[in-house]
Coordinates of N, CA, C and O in Angstrom, one line a residue:
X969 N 6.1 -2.9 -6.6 CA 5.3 -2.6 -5.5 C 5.0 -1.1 -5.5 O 5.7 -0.4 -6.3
X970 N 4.0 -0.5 -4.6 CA 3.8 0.7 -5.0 C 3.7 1.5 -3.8 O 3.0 0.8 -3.0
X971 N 4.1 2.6 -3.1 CA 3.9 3.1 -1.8 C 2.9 4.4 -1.8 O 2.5 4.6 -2.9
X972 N 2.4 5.4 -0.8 CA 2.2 6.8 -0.4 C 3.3 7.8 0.2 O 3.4 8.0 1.4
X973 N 3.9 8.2 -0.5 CA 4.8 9.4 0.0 C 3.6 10.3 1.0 O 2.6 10.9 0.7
X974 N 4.5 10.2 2.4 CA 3.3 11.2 3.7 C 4.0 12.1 4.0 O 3.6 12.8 4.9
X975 N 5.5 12.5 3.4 CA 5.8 13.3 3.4 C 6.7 13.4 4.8 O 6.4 12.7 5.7
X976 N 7.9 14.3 4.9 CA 8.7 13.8 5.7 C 9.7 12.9 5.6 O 10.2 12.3 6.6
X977 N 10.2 12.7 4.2 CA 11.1 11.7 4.2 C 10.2 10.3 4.6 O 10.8 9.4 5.2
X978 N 9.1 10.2 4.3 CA 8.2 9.1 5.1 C 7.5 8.4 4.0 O 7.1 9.2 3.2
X979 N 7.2 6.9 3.7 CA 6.4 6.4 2.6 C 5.6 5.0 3.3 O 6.2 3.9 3.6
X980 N 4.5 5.3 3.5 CA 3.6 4.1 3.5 C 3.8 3.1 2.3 O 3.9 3.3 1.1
X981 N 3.7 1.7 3.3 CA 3.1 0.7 1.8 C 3.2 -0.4 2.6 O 3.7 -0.4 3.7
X982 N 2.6 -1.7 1.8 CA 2.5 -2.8 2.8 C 3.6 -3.7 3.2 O 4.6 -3.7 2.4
X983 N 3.5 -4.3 4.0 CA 4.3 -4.6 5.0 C 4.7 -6.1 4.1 O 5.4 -6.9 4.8
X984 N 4.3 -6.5 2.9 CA 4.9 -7.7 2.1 C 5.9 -7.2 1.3 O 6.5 -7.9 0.4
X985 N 6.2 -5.3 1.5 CA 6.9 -5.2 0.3 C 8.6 -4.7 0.5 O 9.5 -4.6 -0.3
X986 N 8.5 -4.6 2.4 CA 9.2 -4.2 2.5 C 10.5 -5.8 3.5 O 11.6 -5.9 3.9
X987 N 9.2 -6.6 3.4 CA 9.9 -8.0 4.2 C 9.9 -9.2 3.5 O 8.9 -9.6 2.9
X988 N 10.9 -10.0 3.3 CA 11.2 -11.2 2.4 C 10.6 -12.2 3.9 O 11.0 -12.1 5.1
X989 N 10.1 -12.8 3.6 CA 9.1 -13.9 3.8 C 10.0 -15.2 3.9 O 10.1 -15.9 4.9
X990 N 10.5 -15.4 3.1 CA 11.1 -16.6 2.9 C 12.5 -16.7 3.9 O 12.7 -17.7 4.6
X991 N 13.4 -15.6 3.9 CA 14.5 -15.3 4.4 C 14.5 -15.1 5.9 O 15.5 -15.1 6.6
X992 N 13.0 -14.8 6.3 CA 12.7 -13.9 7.5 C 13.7 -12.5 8.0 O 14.5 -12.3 8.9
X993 N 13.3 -11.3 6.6 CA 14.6 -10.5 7.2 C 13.7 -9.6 6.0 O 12.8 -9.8 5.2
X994 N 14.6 -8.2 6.3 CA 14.3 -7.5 5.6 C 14.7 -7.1 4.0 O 15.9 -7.2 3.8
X995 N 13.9 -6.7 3.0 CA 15.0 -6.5 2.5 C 16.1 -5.5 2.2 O 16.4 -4.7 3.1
X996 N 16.7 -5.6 1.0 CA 18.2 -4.6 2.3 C 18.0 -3.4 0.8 O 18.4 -2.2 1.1
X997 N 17.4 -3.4 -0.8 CA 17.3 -2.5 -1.1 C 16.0 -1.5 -1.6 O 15.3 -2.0 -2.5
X998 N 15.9 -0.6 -1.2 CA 14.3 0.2 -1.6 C 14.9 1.4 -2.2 O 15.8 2.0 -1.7
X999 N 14.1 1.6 -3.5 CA 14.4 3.3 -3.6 C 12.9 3.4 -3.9 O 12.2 2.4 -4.2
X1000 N 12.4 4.6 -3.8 CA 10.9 5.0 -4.2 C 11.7 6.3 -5.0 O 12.7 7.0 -4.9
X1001 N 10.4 6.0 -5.9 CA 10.5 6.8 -7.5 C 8.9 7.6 -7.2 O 7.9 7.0 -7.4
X1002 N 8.9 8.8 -6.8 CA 7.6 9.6 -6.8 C 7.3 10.0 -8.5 O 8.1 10.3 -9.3
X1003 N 6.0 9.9 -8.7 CA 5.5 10.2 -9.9 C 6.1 9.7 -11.1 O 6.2 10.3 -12.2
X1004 N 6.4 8.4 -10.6 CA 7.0 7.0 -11.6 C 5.6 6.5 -12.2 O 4.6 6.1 -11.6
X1005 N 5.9 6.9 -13.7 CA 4.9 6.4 -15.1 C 5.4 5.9 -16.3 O 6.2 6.4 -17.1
X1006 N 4.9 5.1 -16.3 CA 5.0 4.0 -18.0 C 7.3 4.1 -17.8 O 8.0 4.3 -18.8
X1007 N 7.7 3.9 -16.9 CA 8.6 3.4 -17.3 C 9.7 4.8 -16.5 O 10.7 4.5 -15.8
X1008 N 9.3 6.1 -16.8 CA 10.1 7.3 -16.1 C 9.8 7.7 -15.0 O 8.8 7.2 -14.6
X1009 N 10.4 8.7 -14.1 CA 10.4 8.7 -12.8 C 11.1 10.4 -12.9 O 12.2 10.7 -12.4
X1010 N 10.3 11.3 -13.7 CA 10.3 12.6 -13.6 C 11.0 13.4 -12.0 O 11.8 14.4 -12.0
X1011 N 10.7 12.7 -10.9 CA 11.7 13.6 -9.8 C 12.5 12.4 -9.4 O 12.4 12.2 -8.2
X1012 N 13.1 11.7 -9.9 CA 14.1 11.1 -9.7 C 13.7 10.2 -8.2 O 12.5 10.4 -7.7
X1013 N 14.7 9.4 -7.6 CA 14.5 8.5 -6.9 C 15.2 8.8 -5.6 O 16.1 9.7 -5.6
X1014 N 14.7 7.7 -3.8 CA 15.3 8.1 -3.2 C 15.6 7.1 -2.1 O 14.7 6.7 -1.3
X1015 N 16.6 6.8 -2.0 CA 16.6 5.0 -1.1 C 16.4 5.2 0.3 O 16.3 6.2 0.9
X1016 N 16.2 4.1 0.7 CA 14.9 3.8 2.0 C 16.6 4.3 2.9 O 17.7 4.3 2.3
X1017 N 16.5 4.6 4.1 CA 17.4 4.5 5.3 C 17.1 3.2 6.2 O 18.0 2.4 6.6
X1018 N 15.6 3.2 6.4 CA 15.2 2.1 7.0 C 13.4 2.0 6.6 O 12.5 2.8 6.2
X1019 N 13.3 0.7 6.9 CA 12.3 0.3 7.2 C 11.3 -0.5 8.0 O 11.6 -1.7 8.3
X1020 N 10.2 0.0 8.3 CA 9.7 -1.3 9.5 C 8.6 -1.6 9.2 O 7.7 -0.7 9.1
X1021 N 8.5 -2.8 9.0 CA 7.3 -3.2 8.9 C 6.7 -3.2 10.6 O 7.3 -3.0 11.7
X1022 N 5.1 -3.5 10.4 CA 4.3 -3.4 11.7 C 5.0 -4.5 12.4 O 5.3 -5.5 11.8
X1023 N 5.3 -4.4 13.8 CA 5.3 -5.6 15.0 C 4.7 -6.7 14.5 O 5.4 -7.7 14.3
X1024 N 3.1 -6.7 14.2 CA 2.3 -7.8 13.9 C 2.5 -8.4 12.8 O 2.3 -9.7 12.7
X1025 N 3.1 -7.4 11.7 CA 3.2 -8.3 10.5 C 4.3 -9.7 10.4 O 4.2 -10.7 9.8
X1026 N 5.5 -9.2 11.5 CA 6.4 -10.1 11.3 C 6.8 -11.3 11.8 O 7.3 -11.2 12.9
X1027 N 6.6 -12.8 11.1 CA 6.5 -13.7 11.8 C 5.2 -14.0 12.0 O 5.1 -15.2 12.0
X1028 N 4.1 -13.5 12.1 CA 2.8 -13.6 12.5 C 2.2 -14.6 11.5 O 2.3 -14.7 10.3
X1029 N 1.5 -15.5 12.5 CA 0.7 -16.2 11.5 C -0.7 -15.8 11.1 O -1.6 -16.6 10.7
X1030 N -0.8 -14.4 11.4 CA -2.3 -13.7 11.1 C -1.4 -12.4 10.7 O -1.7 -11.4 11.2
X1031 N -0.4 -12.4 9.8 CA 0.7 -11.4 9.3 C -0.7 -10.0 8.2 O -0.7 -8.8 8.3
X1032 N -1.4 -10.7 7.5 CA -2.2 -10.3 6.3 C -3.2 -9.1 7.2 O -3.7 -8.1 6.7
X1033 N -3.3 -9.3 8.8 CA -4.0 -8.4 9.6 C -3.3 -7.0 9.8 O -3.7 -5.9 9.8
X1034 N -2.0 -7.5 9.9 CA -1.2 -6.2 9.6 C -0.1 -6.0 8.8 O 1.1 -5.8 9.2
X1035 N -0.4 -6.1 7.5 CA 0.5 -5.7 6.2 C 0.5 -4.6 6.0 O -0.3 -4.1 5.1
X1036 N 1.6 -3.7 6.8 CA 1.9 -2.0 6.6 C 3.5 -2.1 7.3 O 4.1 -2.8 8.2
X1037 N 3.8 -1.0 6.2 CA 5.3 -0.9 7.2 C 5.6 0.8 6.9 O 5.0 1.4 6.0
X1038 N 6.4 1.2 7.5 CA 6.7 2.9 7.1 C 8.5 2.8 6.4 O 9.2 1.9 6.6
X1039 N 8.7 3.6 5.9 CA 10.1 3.5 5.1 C 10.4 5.0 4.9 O 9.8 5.8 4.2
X1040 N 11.6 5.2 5.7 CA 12.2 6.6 5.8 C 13.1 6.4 4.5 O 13.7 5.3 4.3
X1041 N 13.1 7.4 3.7 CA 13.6 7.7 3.0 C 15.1 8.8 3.1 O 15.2 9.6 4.1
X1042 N 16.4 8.7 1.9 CA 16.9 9.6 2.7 C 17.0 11.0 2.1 O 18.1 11.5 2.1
X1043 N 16.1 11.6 1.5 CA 15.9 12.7 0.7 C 14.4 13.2 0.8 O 13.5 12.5 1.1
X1044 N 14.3 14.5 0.5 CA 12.4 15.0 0.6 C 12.4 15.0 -0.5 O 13.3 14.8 -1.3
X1045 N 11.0 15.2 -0.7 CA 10.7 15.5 -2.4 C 9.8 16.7 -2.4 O 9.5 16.9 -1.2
X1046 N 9.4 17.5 -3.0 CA 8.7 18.8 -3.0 C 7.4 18.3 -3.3 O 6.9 18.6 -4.3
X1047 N 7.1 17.9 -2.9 CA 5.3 17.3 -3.6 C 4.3 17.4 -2.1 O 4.6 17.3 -0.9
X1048 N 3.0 17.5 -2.8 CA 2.0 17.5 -1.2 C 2.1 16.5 -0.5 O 2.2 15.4 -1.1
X1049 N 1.9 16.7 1.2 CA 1.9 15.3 2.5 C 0.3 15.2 1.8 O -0.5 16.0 1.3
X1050 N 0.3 13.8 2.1 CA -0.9 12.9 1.9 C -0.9 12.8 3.7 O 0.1 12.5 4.3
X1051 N -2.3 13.1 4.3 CA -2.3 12.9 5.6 C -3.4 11.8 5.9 O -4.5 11.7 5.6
X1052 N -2.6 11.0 6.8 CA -3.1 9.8 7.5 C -4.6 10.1 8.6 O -4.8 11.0 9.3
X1053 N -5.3 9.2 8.5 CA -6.3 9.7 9.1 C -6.6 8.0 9.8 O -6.5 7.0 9.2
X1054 N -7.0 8.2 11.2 CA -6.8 7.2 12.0 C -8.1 6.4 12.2 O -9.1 6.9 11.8
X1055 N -8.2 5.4 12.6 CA -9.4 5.3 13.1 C -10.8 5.4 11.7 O -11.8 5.5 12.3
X1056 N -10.9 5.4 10.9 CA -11.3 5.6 9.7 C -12.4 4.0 10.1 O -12.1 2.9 10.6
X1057 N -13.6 4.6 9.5 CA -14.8 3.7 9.9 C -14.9 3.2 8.5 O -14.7 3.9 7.5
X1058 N -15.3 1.7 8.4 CA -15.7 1.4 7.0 C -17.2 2.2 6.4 O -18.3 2.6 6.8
X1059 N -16.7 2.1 5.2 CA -18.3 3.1 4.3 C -17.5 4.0 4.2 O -16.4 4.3 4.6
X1060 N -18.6 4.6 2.9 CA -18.4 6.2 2.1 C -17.4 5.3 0.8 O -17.2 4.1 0.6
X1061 N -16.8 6.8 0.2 CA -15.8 6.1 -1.3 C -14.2 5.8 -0.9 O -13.5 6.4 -0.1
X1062 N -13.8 5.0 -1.7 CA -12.0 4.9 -1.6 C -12.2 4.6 -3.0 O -13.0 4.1 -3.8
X1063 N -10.5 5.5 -2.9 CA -10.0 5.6 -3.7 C -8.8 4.6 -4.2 O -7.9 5.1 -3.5
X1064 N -8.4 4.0 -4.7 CA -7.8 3.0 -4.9 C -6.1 3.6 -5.5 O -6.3 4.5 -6.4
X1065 N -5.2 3.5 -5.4 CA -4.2 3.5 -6.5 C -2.9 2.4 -5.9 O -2.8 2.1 -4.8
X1066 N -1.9 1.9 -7.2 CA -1.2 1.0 -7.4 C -0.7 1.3 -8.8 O -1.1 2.1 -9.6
X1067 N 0.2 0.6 -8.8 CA 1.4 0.0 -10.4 C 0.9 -1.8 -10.5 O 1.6 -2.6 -10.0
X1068 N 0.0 -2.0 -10.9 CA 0.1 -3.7 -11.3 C 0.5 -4.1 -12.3 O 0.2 -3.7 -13.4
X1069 N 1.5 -5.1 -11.9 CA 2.3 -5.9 -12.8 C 1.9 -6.8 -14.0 O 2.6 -7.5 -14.7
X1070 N 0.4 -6.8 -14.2 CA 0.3 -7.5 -14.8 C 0.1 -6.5 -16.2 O -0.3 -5.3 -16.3
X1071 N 0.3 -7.3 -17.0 CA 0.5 -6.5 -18.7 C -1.1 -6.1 -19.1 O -1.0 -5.0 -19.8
X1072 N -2.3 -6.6 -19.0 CA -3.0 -6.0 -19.1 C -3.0 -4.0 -18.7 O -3.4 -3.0 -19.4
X1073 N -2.6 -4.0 -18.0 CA -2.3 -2.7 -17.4 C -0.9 -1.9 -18.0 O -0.7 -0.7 -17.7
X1074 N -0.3 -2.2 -18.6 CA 0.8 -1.6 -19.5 C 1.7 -1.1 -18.6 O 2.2 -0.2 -19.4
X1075 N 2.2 -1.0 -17.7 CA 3.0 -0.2 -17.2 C 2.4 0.9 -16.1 O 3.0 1.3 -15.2
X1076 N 0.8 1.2 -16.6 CA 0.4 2.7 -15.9 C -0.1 1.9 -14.5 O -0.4 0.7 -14.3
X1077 N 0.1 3.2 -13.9 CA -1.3 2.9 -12.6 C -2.5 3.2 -12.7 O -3.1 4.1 -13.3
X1078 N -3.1 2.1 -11.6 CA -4.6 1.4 -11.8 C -5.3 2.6 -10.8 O -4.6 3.4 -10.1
X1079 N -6.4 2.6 -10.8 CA -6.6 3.8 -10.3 C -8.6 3.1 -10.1 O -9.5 3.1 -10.9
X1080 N -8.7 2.8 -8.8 CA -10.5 2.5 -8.5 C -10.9 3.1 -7.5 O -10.4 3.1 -6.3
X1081 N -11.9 3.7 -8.0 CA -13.3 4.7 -7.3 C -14.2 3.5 -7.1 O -14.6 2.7 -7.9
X1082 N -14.3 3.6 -5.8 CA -15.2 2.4 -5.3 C -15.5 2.8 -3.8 O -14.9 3.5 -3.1
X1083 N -17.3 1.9 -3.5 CA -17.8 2.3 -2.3 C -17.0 0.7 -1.6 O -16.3 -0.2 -2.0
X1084 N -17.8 1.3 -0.2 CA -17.0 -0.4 0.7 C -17.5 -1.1 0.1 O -18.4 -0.7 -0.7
X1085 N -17.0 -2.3 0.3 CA -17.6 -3.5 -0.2 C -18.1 -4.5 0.8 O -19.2 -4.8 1.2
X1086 N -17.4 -4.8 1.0 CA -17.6 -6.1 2.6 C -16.0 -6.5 3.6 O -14.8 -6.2 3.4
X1087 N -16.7 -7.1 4.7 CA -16.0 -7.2 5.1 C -14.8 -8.8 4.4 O -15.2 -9.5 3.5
X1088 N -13.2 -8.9 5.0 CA -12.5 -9.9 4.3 C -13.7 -11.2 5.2 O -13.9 -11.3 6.4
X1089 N -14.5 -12.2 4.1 CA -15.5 -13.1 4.5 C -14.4 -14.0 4.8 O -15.0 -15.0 5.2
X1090 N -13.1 -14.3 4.9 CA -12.6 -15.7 5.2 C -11.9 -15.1 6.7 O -10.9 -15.7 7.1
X1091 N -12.5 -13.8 7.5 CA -12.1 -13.4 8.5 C -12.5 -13.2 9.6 O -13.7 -12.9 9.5
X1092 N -12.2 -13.1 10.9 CA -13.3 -12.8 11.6 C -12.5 -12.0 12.9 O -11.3 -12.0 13.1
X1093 N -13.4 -11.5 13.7 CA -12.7 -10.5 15.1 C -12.9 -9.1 15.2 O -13.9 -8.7 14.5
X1094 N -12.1 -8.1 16.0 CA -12.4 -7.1 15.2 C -11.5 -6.0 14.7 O -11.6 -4.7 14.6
X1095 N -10.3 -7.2 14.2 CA -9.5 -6.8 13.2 C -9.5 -6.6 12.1 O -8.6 -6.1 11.4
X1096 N -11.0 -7.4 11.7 CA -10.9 -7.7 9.9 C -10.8 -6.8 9.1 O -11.4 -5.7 9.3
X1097 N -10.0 -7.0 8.2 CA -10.0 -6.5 6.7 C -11.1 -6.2 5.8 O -12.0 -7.0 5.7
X1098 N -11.1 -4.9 5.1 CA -12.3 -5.1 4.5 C -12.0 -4.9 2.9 O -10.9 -4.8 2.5
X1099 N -12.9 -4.9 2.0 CA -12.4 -5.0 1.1 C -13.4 -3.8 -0.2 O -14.5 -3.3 0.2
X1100 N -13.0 -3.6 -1.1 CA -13.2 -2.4 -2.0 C -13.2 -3.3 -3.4 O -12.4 -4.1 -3.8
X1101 N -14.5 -2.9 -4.0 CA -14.3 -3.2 -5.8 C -13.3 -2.7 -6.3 O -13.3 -1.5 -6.3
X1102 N -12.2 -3.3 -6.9 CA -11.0 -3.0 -7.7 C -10.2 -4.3 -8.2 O -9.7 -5.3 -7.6
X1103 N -10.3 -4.1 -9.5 CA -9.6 -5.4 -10.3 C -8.2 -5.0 -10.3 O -7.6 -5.8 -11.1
X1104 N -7.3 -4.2 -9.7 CA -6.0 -4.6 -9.7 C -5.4 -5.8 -9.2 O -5.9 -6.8 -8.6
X1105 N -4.0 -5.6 -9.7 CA -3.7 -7.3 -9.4 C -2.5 -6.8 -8.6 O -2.3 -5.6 -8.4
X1106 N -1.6 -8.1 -8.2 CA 0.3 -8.0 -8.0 C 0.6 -7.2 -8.7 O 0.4 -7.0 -9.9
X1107 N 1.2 -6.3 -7.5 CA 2.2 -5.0 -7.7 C 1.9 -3.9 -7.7 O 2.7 -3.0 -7.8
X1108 N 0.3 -3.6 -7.5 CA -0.2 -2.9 -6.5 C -0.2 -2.3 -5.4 O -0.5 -1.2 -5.0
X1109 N 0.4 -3.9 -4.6 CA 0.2 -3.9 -3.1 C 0.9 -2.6 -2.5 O 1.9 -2.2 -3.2
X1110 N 0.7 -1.9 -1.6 CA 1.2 -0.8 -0.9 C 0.8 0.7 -1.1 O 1.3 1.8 -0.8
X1111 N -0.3 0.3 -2.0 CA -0.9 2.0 -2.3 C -1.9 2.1 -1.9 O -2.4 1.1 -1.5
X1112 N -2.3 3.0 -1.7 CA -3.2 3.8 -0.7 C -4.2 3.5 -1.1 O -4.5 3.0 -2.2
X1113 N -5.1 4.0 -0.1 CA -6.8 3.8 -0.2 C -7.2 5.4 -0.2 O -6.6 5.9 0.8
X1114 N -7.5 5.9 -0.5 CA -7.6 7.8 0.4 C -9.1 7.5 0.6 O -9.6 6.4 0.2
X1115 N -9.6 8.2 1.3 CA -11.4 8.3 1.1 C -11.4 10.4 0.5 O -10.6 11.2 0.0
X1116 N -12.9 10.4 1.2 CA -13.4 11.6 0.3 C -12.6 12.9 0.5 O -12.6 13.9 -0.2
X1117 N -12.2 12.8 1.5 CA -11.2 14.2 2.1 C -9.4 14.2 1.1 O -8.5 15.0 1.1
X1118 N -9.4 13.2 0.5 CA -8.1 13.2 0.5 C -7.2 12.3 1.2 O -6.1 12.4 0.6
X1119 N -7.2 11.3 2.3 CA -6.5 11.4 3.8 C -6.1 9.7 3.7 O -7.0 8.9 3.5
X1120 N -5.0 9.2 3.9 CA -5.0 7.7 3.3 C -5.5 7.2 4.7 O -5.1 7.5 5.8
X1121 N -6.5 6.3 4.2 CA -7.2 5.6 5.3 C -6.6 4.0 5.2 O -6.8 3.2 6.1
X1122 N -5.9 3.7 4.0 CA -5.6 1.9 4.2 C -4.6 2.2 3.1 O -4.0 3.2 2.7
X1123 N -4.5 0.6 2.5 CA -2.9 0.2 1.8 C -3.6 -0.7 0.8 O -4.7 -0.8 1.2
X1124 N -3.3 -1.2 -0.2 CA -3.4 -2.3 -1.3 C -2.9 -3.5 -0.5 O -2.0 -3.1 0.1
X1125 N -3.3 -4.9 -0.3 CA -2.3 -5.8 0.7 C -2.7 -7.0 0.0 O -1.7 -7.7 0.0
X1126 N -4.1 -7.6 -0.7 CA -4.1 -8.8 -1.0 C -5.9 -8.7 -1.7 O -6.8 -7.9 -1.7
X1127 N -5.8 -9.9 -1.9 CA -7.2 -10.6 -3.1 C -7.2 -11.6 -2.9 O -6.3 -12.2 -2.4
X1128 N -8.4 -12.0 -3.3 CA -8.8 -14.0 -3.4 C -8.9 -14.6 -4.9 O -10.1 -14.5 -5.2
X1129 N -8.3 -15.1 -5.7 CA -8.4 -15.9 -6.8 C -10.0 -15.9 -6.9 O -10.2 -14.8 -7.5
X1130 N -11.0 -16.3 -6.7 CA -12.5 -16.3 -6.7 C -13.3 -15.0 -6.5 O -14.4 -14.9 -6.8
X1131 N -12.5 -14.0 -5.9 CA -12.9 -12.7 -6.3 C -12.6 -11.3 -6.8 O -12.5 -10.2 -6.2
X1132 N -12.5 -11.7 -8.2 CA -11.5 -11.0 -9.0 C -11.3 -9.4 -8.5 O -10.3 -8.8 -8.1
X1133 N -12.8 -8.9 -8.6 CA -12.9 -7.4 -8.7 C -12.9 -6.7 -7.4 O -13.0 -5.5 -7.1
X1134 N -12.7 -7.9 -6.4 CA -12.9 -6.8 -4.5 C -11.0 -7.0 -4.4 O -10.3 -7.7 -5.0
X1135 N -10.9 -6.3 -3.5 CA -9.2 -6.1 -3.2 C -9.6 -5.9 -1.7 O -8.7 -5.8 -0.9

């Protein structure tokens, strides 16, 4: 899985990566590896203290509406805050990044420049999900969207078998 260090001992990523589904519970180990490539992890690693996924995500049977969790970490790292930007309207470009597990991808991260795309069509309210051109796959999930400023506006969370290239 893949997260956004926001700095503060703080890492965004979605809320499937930090909750076992099956067990209904958390899981009990995370370390995040900042500027982890093809296999190394140049500043070393640093285990979660805690994590929470959203209220909504847990238990929810509309969980995929809110797939985000925050994970305090127990160490900083020297690297730039990625700043959150609220309220973020669909439209303009995102920026895509993730680790997908699938071997086409070798190990690196995926990385898509993409305008909006549409809204999630199997959704409706005005919660919905929207979705971005990007063929990443599993193990992506929990990386950031940024738009044009820099500023993470969403998370990696899920795809439809029938639509390869929107995320």
């Amino acid at each position: 899985y893949t997260g956004v260090y926001q700095g503060a001992y703080r890492v965004w990523t979605a809320g499937h990566c930090v909750w076992d589904d099956v067990n209904n519970r958390l899981y009990t180990e995370i370390t995040f590896y900042p500027g982890y490539y093809k296999g190394t992890a140049p500043l070393g690693g640093a285990k979660a203290t805690a994590a929470c996924p959203s209220k909504g995500y847990q238990g929810s049977t509309n969980a995929i509406f809110y797939d985000f969790a925050v994970v305090n970490l127990a160490e900083k790292f020297d690297i730039p805050e990625i700043k959150f930007e609220y309220n973020n309207k669909a439209g303009g470009a995102y920026y895509s990044y993730g680790y997908p597990a699938d071997s086409k991808f070798n190990n690196v991260d995926n990385r898509c420049s993409s305008a909006y795309c549409c809204r999630d069509p199997y959704s409706s309210g005005s919660n919905t999900p929207i979705g971005i051109g990007c063929d990443s796959l599993g193990g992506s999930s929990g990386g950031g969207w940024l738009n044009a400023n820099g500023n993470l506006v969403g998370l990696n969370s899920y795809g439809y078998n029938g639509m390869p290239d929107i995320m």
